mmCIF file of C-alpha atoms in Angstrom:
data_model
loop_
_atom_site.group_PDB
_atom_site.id
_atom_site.type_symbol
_atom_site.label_atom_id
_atom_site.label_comp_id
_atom_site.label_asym_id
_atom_site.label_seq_id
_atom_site.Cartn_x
_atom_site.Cartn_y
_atom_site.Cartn_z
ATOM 1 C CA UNK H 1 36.265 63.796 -43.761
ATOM 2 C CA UNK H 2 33.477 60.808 -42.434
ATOM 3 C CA UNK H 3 33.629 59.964 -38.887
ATOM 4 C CA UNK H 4 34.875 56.545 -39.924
ATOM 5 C CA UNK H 5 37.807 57.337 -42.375
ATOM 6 C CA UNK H 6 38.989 59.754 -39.579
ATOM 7 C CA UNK H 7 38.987 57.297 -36.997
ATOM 8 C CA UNK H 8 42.408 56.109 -38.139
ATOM 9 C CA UNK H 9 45.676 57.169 -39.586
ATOM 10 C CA UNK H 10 46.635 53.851 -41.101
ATOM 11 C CA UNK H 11 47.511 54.312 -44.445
ATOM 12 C CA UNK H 12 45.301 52.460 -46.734
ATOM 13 C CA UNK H 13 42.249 54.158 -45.323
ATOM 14 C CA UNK H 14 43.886 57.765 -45.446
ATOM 15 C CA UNK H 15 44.478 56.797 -49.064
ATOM 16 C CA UNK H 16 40.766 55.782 -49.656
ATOM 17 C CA UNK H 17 39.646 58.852 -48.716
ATOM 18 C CA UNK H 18 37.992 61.564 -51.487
ATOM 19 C CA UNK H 19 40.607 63.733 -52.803
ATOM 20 C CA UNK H 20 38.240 66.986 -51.226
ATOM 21 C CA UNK H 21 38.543 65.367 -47.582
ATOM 22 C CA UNK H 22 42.168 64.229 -47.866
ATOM 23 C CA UNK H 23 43.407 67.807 -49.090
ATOM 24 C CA UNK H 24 40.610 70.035 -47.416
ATOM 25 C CA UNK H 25 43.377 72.131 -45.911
ATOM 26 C CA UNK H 26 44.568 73.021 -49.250
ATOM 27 C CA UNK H 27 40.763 73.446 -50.946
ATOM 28 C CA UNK H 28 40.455 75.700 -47.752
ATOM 29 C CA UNK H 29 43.659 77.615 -48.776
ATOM 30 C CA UNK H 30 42.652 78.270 -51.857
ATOM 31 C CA UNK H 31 39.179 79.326 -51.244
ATOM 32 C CA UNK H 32 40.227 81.901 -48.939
ATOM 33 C CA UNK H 33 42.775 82.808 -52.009
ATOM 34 C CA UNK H 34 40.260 83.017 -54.106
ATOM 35 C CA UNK H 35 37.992 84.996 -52.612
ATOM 36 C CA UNK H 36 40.472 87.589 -52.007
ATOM 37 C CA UNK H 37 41.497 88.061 -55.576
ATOM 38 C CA UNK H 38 38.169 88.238 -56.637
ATOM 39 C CA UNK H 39 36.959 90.811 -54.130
ATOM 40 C CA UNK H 40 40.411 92.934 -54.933
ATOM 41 C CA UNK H 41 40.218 92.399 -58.790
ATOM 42 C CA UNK H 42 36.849 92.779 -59.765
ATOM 43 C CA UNK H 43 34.983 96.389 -58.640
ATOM 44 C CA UNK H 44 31.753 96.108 -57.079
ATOM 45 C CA UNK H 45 31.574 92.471 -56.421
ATOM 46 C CA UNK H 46 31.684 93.066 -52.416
ATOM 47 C CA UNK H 47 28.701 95.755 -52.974
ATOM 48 C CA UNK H 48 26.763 93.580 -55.430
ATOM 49 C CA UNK H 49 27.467 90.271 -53.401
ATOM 50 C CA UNK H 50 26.214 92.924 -49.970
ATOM 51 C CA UNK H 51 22.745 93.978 -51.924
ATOM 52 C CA UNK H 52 21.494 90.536 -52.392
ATOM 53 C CA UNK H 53 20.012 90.301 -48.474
ATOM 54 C CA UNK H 54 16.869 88.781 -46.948
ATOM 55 C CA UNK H 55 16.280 90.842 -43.854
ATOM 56 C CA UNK H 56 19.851 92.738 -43.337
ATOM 57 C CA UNK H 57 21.361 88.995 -44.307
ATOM 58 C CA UNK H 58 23.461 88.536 -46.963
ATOM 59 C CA UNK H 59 21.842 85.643 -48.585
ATOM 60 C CA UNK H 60 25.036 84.460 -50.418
ATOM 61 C CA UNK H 61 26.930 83.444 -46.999
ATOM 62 C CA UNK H 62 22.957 82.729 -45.751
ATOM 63 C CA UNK H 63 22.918 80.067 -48.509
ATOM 64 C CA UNK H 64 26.266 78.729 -48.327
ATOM 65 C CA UNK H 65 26.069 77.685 -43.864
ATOM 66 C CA UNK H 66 22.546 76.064 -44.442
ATOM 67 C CA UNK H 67 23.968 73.833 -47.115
ATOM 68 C CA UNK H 68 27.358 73.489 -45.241
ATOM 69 C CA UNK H 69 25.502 72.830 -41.921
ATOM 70 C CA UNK H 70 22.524 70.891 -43.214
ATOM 71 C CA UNK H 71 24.478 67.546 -44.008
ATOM 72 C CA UNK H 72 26.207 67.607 -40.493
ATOM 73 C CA UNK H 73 22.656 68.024 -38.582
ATOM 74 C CA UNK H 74 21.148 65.115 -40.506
ATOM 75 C CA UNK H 75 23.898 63.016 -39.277
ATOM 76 C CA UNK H 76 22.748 63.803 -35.421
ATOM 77 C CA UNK H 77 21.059 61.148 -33.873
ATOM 78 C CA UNK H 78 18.549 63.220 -31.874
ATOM 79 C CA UNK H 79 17.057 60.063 -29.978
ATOM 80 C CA UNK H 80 20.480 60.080 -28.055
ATOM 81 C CA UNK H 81 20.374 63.650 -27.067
ATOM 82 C CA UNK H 82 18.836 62.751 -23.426
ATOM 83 C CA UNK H 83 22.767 61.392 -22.924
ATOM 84 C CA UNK H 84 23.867 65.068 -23.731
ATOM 85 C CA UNK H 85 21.474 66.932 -21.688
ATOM 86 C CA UNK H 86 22.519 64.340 -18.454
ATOM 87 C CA UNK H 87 26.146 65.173 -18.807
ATOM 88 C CA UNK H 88 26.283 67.708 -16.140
ATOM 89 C CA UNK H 89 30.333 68.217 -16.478
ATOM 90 C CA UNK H 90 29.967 68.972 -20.441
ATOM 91 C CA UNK H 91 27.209 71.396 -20.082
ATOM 92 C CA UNK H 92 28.803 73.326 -16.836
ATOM 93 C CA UNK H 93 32.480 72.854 -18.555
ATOM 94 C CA UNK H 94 30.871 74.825 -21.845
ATOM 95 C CA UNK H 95 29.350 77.718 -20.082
ATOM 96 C CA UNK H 96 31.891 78.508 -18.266
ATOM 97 C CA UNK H 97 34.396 78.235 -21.397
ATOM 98 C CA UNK H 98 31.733 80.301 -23.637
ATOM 99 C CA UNK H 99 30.197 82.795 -21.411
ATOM 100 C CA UNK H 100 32.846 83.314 -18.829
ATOM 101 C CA UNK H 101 36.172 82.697 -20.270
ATOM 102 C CA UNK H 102 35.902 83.662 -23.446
ATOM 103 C CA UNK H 103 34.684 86.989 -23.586
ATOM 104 C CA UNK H 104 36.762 87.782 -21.167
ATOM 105 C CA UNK H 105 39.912 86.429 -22.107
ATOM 106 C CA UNK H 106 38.806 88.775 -25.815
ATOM 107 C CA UNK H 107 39.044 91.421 -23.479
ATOM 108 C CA UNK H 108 42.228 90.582 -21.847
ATOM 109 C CA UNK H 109 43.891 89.787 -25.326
ATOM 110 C CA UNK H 110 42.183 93.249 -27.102
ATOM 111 C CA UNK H 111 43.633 95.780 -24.323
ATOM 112 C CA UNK H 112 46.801 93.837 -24.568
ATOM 113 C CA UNK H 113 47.503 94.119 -28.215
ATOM 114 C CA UNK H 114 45.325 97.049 -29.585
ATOM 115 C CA UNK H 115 45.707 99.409 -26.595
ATOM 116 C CA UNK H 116 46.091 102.193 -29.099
ATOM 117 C CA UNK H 117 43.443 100.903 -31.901
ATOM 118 C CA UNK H 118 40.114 101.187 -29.859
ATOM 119 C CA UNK H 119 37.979 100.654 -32.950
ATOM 120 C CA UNK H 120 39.773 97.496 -33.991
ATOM 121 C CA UNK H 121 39.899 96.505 -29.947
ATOM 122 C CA UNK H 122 35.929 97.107 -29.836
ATOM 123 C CA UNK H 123 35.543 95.238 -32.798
ATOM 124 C CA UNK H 124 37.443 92.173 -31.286
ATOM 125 C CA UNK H 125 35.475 92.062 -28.303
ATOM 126 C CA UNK H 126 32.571 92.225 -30.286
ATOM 127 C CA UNK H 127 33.823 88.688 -31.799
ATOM 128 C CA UNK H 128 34.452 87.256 -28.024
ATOM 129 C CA UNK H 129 30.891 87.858 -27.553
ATOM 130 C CA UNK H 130 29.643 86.488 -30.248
ATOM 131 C CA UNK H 131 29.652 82.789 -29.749
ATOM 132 C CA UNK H 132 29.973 80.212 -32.163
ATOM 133 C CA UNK H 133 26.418 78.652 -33.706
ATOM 134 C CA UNK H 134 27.445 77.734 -37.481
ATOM 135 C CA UNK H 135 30.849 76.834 -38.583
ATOM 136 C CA UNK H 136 31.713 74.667 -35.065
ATOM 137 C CA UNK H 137 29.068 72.076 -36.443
ATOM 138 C CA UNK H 138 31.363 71.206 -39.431
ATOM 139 C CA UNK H 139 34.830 71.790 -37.367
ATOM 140 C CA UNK H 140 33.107 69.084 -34.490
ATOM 141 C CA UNK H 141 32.394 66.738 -37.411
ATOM 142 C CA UNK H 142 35.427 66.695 -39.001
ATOM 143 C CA UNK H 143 37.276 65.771 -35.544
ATOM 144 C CA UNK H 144 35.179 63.211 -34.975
ATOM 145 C CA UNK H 145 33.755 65.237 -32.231
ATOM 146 C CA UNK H 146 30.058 63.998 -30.556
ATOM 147 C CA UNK H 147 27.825 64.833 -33.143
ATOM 148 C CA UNK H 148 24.688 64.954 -30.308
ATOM 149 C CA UNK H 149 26.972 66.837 -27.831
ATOM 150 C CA UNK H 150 27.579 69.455 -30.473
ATOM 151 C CA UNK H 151 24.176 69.996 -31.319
ATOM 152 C CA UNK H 152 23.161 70.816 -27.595
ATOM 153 C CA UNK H 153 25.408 72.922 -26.660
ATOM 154 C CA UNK H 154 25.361 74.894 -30.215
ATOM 155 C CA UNK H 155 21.778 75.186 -29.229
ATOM 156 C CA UNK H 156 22.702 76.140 -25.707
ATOM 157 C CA UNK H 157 25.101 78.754 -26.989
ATOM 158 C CA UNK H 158 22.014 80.223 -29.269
ATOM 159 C CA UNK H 159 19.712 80.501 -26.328
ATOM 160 C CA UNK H 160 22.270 82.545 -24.235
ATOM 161 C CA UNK H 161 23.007 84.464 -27.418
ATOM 162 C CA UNK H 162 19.725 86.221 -27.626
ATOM 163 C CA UNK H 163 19.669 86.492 -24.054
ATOM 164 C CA UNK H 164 22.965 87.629 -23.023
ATOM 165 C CA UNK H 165 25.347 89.308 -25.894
ATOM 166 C CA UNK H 166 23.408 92.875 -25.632
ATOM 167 C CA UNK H 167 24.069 92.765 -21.529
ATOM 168 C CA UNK H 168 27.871 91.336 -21.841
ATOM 169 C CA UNK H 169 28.488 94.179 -24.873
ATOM 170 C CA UNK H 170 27.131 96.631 -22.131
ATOM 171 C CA UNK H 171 29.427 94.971 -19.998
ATOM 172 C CA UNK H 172 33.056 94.854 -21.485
ATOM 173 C CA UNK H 173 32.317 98.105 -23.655
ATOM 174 C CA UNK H 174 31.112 100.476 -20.922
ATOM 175 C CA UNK H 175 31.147 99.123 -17.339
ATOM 176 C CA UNK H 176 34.528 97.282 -16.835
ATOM 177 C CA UNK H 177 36.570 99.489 -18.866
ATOM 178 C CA UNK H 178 34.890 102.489 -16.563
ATOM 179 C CA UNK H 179 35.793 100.229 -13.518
ATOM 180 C CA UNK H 180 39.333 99.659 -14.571
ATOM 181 C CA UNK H 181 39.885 103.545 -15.665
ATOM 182 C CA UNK H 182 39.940 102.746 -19.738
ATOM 183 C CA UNK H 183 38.290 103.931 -22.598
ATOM 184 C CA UNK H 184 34.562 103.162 -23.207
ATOM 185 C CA UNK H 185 32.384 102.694 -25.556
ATOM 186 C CA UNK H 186 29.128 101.672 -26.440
ATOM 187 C CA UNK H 187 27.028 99.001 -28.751
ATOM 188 C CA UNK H 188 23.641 99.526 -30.030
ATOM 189 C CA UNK H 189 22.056 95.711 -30.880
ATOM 190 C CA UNK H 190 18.521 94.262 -30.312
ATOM 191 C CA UNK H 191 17.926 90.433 -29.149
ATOM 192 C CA UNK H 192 15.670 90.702 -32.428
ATOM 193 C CA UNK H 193 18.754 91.051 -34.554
ATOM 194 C CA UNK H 194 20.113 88.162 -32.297
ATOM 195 C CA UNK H 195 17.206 85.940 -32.471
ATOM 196 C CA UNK H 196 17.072 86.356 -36.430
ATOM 197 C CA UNK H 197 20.758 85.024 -37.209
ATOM 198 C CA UNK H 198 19.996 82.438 -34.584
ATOM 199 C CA UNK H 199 17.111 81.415 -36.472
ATOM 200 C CA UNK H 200 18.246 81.629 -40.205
ATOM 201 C CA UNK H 201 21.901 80.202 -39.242
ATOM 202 C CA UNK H 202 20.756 77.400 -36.791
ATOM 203 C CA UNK H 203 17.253 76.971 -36.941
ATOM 204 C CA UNK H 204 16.667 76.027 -40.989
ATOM 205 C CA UNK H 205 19.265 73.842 -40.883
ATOM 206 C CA UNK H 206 18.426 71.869 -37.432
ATOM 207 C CA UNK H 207 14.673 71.790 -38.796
ATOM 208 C CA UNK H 208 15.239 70.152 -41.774
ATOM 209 C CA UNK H 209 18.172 67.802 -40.357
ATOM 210 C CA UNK H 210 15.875 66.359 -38.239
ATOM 211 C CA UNK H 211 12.845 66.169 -40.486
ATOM 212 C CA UNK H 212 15.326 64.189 -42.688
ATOM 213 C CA UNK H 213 16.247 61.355 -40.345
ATOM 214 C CA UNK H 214 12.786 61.271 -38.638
ATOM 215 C CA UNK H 215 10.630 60.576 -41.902
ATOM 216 C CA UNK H 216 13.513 59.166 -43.916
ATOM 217 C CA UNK H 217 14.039 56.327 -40.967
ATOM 218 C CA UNK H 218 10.239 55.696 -41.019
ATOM 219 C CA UNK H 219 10.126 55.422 -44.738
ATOM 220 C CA UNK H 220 13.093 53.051 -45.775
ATOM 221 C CA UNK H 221 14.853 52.440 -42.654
ATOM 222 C CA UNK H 222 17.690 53.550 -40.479
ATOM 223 C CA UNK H 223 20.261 51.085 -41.898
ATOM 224 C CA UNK H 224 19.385 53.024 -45.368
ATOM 225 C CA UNK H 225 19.352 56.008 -44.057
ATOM 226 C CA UNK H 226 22.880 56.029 -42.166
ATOM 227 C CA UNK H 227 24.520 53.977 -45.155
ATOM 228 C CA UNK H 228 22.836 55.460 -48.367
ATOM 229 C CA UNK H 229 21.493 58.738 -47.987
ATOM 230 C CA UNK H 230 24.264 60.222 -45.243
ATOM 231 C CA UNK H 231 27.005 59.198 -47.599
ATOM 232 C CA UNK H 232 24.943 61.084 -50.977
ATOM 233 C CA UNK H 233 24.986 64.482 -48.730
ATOM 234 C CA UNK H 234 27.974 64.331 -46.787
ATOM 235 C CA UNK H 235 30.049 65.983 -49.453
ATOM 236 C CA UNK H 236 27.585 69.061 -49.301
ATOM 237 C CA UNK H 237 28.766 70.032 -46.396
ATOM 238 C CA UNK H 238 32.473 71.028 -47.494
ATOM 239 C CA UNK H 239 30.870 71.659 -50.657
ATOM 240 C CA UNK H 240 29.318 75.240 -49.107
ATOM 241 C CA UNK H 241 32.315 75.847 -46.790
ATOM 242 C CA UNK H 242 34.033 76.243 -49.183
ATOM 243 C CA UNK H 243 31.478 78.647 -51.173
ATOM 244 C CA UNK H 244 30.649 80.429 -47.626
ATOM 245 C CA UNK H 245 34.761 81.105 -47.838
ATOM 246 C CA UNK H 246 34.647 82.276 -51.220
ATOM 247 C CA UNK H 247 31.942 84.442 -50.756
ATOM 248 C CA UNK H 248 33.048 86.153 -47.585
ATOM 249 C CA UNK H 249 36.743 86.636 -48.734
ATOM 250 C CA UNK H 250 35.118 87.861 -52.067
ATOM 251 C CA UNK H 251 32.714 90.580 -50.413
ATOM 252 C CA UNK H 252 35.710 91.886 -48.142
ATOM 253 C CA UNK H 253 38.840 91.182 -49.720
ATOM 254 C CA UNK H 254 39.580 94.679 -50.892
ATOM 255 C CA UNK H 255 39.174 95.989 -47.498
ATOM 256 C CA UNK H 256 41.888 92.927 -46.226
ATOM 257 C CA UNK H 257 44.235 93.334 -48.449
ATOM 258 C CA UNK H 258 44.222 97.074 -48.699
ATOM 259 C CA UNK H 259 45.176 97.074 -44.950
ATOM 260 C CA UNK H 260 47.783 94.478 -44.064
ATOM 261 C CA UNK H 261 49.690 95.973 -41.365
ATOM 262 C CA UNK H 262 45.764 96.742 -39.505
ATOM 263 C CA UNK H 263 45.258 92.777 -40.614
ATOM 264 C CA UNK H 264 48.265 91.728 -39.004
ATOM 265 C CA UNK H 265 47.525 93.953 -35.671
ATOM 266 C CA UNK H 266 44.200 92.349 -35.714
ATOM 267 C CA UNK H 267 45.336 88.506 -36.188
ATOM 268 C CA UNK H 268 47.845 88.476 -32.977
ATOM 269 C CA UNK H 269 44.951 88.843 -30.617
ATOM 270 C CA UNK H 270 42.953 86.116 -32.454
ATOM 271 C CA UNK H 271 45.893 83.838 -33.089
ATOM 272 C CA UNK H 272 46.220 83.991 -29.408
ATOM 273 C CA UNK H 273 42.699 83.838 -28.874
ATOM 274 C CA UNK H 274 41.673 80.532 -31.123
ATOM 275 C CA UNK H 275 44.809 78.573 -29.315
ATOM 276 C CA UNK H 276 43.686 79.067 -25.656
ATOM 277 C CA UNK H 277 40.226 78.590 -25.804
ATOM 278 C CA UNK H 278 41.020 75.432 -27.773
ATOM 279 C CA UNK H 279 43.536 74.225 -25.537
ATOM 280 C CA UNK H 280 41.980 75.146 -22.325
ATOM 281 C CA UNK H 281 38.870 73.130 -23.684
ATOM 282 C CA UNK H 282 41.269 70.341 -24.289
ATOM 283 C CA UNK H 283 42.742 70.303 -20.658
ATOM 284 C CA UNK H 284 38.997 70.881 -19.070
ATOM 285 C CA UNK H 285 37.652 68.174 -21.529
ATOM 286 C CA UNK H 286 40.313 65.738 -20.053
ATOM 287 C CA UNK H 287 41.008 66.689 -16.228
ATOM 288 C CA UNK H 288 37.195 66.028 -15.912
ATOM 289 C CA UNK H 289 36.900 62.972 -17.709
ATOM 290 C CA UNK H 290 35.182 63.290 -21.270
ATOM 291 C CA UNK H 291 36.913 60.515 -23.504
ATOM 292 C CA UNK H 292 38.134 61.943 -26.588
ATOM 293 C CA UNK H 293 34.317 62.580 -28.752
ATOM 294 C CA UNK H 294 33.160 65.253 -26.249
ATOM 295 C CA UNK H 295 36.394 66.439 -24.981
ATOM 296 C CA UNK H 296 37.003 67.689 -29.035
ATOM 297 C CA UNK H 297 33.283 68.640 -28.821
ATOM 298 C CA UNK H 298 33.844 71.004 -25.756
ATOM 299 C CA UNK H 299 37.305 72.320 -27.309
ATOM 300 C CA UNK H 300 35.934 73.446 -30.840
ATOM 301 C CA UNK H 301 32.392 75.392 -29.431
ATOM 302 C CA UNK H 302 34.579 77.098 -26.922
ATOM 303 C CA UNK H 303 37.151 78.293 -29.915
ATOM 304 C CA UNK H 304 34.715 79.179 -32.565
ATOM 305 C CA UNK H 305 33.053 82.285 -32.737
ATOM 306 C CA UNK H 306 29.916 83.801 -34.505
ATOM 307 C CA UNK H 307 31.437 85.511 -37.342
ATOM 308 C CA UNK H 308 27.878 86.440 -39.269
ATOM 309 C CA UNK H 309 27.059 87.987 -35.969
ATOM 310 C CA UNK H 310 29.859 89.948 -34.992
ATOM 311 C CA UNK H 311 29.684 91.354 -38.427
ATOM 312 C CA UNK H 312 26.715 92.156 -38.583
ATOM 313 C CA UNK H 313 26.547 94.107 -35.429
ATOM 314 C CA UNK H 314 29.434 95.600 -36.395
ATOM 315 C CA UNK H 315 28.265 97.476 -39.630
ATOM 316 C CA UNK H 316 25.146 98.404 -38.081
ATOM 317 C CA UNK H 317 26.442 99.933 -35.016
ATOM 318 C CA UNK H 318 29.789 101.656 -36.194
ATOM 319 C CA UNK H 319 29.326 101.103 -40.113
ATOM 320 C CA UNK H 320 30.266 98.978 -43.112
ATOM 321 C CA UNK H 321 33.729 100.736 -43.303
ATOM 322 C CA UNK H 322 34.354 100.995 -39.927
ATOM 323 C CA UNK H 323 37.434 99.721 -37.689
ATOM 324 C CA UNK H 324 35.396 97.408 -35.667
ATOM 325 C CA UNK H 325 33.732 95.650 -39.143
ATOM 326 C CA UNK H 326 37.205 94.971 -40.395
ATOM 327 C CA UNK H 327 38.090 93.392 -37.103
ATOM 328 C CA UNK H 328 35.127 91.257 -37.421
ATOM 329 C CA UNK H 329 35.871 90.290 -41.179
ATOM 330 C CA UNK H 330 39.182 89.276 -40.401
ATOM 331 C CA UNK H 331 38.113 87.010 -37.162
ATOM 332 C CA UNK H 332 37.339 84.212 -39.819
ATOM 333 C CA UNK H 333 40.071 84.656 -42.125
ATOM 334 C CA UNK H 334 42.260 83.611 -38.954
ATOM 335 C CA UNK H 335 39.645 80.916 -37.489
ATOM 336 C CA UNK H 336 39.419 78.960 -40.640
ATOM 337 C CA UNK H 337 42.935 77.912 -41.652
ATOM 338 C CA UNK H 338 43.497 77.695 -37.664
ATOM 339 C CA UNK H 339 40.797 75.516 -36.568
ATOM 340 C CA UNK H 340 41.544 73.243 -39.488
ATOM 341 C CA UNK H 341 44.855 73.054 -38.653
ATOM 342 C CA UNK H 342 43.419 72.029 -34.774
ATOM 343 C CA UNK H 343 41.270 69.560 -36.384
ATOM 344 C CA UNK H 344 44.619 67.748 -37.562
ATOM 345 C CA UNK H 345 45.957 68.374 -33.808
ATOM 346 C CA UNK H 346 42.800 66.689 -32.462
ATOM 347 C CA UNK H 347 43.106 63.675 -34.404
ATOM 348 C CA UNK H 348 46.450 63.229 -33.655
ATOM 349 C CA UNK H 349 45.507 63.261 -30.155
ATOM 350 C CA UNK H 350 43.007 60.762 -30.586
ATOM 351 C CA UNK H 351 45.326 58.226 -30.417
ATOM 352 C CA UNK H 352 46.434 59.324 -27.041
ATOM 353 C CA UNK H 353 42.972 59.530 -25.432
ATOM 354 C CA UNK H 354 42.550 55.946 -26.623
ATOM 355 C CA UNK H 355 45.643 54.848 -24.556
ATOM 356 C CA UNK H 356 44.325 56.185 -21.734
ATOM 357 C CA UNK H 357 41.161 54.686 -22.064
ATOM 358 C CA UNK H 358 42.073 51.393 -22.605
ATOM 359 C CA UNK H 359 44.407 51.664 -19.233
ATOM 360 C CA UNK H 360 41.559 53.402 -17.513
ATOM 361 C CA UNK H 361 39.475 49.811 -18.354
ATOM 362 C CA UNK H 362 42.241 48.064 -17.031
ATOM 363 C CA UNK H 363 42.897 49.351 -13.775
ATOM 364 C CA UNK H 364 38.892 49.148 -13.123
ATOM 365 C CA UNK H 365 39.057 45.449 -14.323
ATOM 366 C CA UNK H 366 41.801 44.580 -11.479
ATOM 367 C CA UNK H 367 40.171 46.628 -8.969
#
């Protein structure tokens, strides 16, 4: 879905719109489906999709973010992001949402629900910390979130990543739950390990984005460059979404659907999760001011988490068949279909935010 045909919800542009970004909800659906069926129906595809790794990386899911995220990043226009960086109410607002309130609240939500499944409830707070660098590019994008804003604090988020997850896993795994008199545990992760997804995930992609606008405006032009080459890659970007879901749901799917009742369990805390870290970026976007573009910016890199990572930590600390790896495999099967379904909510609530701003205008005029 372009910025542009998003911007509205009159009819004859919602009908002009490619049949992949008018029913991506459905394509999404049945990805996820497909995926599923695949990984329960055919033996060995999870293990032979698993061998093919650069580094510890599955290079299927490796391929399918660069060429989902690549498109979005080319779209940036990095000689605005000194407006970004000066926004001192968006930057504060999102470390306090990521770093602060979220892994928290994981915590919170984990004891709550799984007091009695401490392998699924490490595994979940093993998601809270793992904050979102990949997927929240696209979800941003399709909202008609700030394209700029995204890509700072994404990058923000990746700095603290390396720096921080190993000290907050130490944290909620071992020193609160000793503090408060519960269970703990432990997590065994290097900022290397960090540093690397960081790298392949956001790095490759932000690289060549920016390469792309900076020598394909200096060859032919920016007007050619926003209105003939964005449009030729734009569809890329669903294109591998919807291969990264395939892929994923294909290399766990037996271990989902052989489990539904431990699936279930697992989804209440996320369900609960995704809605109000969303929400409260929503209400912190708006009570201090944002406008609608960075408001949705600030709402979807505070919901999204780090799936790659989480899993990845997972299986090497605990194991591939471990309770905390499923609880990290089925963190995106519930973010996908509900952070799509948010990215509906937000543009409904664009309408609002332009109500508001046009009365804000108003009352200044007069005054």
């Amino acid at each position: 879905m372009s910025n542009t045909a998003a911007t509205t919800g009159h009819p004859a542009v919602v009908g002009k719109l490619s049949t992949l970004d008018r029913y991506l909800a459905v394509w999404i659906g049945v990805a996820m489906v497909v995926g599923l069926l695949v990984g329960r129906w055919i033996p060995g595809v999870n293990t032979a999709l698993d061998k093919v790794q650069i580094d510890g990386i599955s290079l299927p899911i490796a391929l399918g973010l660069l060429i989902m995220m690549y498109p979005v990043l080319a779209k940036v226009r990095y000689d605005r992001l000194d407006t970004v960086t000066g926004d001192k109410k968006l930057l504060a607002g999102s470390l306090f949402l990521n770093w602060v309130l979220g892994p928290a609240l994981m915590f919170a939500l984990a004891w709550l629900f799984l007091p009695d499944l401490p392998e699924y409830r490490t595994g979940l707070i093993i998601v809270g910390l793992a904050r979102c660098i990949a997927m929240v590019i696209i979800w941003n994008d399709l909202a008609c979130g700030d394209r700029e804003a995204a890509a700072v604090l994404v990058a923000i988020n990746s700095v603290f990543q390396v720096i921080m997850f190993a000290v907050l896993g130490w944290f909620y795994l071992s020193v609160l739950p000793g503090w408060l008199g519960l269970e703990q545990t432990t997590i065994d992760t290097s900022p290397w390990q960090i540093a690397k997804s960081v790298l392949i995930f956001l790095g490759i992609p932000l690289l060549a984005g920016f390469l792309s606008r900076f020598f394909g405006e200096r060859a032919k032009g920016r007007d050619w460059y926003d209105n003939k080459f964005i449009p030729k890659i734009s569809p890329w970007a669903l294109y591998g979404l919807l291969f990264t879901i395939v892929v994923l749901f294909s290399m766990q799917g037996e271990q989902i659907t052989s489990q539904p009742w431990d699936v279930v369990r697992i989804a209440l805390p996320l369900l609960a999760y995704f809605a109000l870290m969303w929400g409260g970026g929503y209400i912190l976007g708006a009570a201090i001011g944002l406008g609608y573009e960075r408001t949705t910016t600030l709402a979807f890199t505070a919901a999204g988490n780090n799936f790659e990572l989480a899993i990845a930590v997972a299986i090497a600390t605990y194991g591939a068949t471990s309770g905390q790896a499923l609880a990290g495999v089925v963190g995106p099967l519930i973010e996908v279909p509900v952070l799509v379904g948010l990215v509906y909510v937000s543009l409904a609530l664009r309408k609002r935010f332009a109500v508001e701003e046009v009365s804000s205008s108003r009352e200044s005029a007069r005054s």
